[in-house]
N, CA, C and O atoms as a DFTB+ gen file, in Angstrom:
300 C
 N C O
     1  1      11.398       5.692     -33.012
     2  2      11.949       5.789     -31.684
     3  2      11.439       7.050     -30.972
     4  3      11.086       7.167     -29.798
     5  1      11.490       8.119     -32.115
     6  2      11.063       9.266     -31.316
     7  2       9.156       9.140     -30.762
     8  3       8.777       9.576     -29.675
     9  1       8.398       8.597     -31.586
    10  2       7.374       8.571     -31.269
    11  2       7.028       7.376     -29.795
    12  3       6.068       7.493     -29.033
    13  1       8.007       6.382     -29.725
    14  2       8.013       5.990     -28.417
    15  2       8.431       6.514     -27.191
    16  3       7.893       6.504     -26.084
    17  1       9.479       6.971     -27.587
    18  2       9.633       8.221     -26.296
    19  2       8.884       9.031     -26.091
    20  3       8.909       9.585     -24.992
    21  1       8.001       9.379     -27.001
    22  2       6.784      11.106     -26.848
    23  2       5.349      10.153     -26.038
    24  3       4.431      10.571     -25.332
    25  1       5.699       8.677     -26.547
    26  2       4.010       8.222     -25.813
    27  2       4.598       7.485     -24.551
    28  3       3.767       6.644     -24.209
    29  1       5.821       7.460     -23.629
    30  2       5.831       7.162     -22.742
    31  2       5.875       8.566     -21.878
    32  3       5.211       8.635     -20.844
    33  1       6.573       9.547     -22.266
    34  2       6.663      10.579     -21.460
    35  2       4.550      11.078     -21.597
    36  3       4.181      11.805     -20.675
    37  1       3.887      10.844     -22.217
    38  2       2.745      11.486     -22.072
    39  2       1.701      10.579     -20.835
    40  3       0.691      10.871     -20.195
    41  1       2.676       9.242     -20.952
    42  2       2.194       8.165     -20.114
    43  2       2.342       8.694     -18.575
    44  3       1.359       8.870     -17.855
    45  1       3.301       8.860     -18.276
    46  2       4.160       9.285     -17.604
    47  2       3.365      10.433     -16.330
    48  3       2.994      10.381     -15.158
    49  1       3.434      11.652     -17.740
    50  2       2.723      13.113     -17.046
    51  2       0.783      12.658     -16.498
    52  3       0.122      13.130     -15.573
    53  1       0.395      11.562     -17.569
    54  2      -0.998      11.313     -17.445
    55  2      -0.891      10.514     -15.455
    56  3      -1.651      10.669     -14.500
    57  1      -0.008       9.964     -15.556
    58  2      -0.069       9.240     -14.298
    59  2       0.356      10.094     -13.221
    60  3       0.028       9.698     -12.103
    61  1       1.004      11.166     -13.283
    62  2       1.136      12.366     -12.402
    63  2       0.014      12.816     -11.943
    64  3      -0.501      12.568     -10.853
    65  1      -0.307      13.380     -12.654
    66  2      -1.609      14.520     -13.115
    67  2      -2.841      13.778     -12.396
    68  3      -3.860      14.436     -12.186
    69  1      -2.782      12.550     -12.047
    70  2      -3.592      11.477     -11.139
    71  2      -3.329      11.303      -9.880
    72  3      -4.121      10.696      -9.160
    73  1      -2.297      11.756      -9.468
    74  2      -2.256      11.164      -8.028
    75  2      -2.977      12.247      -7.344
    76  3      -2.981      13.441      -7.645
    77  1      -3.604      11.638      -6.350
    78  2      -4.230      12.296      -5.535
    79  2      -3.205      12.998      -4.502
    80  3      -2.036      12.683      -4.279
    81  1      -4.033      14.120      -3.888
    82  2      -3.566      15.019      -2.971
    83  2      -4.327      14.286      -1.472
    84  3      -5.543      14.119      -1.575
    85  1      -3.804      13.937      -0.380
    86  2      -3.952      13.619       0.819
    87  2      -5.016      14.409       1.171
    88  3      -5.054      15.616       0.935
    89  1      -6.114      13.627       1.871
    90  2      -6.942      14.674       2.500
    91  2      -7.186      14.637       4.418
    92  3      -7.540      13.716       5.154
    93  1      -6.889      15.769       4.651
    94  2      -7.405      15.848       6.454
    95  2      -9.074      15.898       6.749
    96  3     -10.057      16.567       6.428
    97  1      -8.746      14.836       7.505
    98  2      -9.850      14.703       8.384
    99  2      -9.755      15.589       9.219
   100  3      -8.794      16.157       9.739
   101  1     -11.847      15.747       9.405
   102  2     -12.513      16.741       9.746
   103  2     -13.509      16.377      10.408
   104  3     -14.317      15.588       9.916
   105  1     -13.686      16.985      11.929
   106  2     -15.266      16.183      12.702
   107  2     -16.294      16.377      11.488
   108  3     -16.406      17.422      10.848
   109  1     -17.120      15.049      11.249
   110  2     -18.207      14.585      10.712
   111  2     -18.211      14.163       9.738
   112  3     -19.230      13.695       9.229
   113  1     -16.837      14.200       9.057
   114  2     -16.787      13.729       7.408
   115  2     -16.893      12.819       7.505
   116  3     -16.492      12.154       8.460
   117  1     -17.743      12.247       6.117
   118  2     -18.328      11.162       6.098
   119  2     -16.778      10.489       5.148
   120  3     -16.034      10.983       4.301
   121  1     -16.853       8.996       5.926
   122  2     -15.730       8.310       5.206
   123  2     -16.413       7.254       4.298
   124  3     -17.565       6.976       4.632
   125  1     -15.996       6.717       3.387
   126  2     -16.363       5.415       2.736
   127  2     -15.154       4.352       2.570
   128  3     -14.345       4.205       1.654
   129  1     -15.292       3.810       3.533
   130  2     -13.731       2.964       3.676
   131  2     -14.031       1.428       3.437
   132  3     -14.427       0.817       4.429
   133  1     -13.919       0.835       2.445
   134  2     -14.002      -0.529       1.943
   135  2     -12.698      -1.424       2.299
   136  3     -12.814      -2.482       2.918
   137  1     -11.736      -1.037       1.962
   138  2     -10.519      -1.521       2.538
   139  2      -9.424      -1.002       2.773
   140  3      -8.870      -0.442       1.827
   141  1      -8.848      -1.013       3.912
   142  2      -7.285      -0.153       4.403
   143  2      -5.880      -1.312       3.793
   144  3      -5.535      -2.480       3.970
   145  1      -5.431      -0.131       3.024
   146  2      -4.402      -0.658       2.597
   147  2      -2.826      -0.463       3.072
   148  3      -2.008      -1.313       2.717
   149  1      -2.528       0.345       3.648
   150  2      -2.087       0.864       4.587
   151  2      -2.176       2.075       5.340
   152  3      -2.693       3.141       5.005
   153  1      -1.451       1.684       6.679
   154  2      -1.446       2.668       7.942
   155  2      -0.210       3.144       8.802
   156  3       0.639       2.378       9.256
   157  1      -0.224       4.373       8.946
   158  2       1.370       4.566       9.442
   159  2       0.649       5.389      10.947
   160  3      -0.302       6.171      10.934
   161  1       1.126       5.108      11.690
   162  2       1.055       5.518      13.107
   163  2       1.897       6.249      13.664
   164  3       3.051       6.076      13.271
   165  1       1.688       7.275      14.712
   166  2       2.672       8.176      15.081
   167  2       3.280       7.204      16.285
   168  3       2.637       6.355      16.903
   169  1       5.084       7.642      16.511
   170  2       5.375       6.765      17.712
   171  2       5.623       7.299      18.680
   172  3       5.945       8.447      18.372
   173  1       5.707       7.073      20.421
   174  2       5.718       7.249      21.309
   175  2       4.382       7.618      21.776
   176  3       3.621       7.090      20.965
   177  1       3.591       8.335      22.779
   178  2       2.320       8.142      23.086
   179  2       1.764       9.854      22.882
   180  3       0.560      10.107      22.913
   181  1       2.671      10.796      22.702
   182  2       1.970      11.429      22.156
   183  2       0.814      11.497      20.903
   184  3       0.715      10.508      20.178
   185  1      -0.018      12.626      20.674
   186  2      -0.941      12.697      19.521
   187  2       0.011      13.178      18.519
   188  3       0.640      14.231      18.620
   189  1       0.083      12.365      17.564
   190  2       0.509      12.612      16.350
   191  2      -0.189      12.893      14.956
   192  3      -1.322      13.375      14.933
   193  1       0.618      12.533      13.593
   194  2      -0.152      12.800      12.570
   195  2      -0.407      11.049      11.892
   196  3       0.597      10.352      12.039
   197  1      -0.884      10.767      11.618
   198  2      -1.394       9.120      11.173
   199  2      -1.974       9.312       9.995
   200  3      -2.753      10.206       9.664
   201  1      -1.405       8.119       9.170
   202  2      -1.599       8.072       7.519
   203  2      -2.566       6.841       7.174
   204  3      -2.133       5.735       7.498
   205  1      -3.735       6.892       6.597
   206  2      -4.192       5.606       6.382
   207  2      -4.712       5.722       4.833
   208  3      -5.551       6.467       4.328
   209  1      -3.879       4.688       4.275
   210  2      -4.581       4.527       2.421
   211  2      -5.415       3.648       2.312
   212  3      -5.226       2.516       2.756
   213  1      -6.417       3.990       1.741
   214  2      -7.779       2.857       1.975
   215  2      -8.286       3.263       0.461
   216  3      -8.069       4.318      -0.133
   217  1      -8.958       2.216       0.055
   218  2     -10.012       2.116      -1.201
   219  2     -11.103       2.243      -0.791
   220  3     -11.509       1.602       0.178
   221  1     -12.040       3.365      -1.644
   222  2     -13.391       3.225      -0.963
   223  2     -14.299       2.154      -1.638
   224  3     -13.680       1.238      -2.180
   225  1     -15.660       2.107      -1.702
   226  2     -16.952       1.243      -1.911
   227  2     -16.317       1.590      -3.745
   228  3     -16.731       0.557      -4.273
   229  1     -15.796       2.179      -4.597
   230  2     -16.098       2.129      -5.572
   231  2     -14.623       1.612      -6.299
   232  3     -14.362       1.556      -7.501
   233  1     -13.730       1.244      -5.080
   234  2     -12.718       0.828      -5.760
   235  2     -11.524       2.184      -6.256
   236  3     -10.760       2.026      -7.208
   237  1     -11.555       3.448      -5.436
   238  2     -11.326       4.386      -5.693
   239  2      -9.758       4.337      -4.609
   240  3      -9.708       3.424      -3.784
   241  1      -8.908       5.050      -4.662
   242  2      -7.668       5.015      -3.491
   243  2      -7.822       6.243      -2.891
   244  3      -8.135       7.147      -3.665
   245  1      -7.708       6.496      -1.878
   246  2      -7.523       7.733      -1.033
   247  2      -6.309       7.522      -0.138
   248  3      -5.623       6.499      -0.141
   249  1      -6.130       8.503       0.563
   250  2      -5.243       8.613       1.944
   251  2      -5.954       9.989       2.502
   252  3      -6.401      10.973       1.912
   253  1      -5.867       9.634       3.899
   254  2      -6.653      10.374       4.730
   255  2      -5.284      10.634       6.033
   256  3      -4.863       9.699       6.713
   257  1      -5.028      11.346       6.094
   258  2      -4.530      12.394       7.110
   259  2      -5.278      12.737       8.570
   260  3      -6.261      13.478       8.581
   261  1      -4.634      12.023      10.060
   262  2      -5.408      12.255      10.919
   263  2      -5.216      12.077      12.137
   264  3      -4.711      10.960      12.249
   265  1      -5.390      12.773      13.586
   266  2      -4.553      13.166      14.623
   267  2      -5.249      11.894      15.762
   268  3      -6.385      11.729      16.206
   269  1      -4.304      11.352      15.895
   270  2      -4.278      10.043      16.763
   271  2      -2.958      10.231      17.855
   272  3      -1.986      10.959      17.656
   273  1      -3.221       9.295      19.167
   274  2      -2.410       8.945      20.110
   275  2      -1.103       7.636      19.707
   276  3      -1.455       6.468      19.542
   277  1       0.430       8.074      19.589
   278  2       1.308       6.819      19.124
   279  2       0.326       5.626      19.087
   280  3      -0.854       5.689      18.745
   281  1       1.001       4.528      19.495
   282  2       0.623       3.197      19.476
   283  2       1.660       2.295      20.397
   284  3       1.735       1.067      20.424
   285  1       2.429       3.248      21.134
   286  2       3.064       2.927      22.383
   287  2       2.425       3.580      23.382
   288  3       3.172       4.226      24.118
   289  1       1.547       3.601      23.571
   290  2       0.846       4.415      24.902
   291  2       0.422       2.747      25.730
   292  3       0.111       1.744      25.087
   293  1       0.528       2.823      27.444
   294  2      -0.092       2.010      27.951
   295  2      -1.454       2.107      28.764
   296  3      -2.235       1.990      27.819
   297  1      -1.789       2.164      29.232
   298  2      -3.030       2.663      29.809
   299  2      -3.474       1.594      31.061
   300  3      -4.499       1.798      31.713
């Protein structure tokens, strides 16, 4: 029992120790965006902060951090 509890908690910390840290976008960075998995938008029409999780070309997950206009703006 004890050795199942010691290999889930190592399971556990290994899957921590993985998550990625959010990165901000920056004029010119190059993106590799294969598919958006989700997107959170700032609301009302000010520029806000906008979240988008995307997989790149290698099957990799990111989230990218980045200053956009709500998605209630009319124009």
């Amino acid at each position: 029992m004890k050795r199942i509890a010691c290999l889930l908690a190592l399971g556990c910390a290994a899957t921590l120790a993985h998550a990625e840290t959010p990165e901000h976008y920056h004029y010119g960075m190059h993106l590799d965006i294969a598919k958006v998995i989700s997107q959170t938008l700032p609301q009302g029409c000010e520029a806000g902060e906008a979240r988008m999780v995307y997989l790149d070309s290698k099957g990799e997950q990111h989230t990218l951090i980045y200053q956009r206009t709500g998605e209630d703006c009319r124009y």
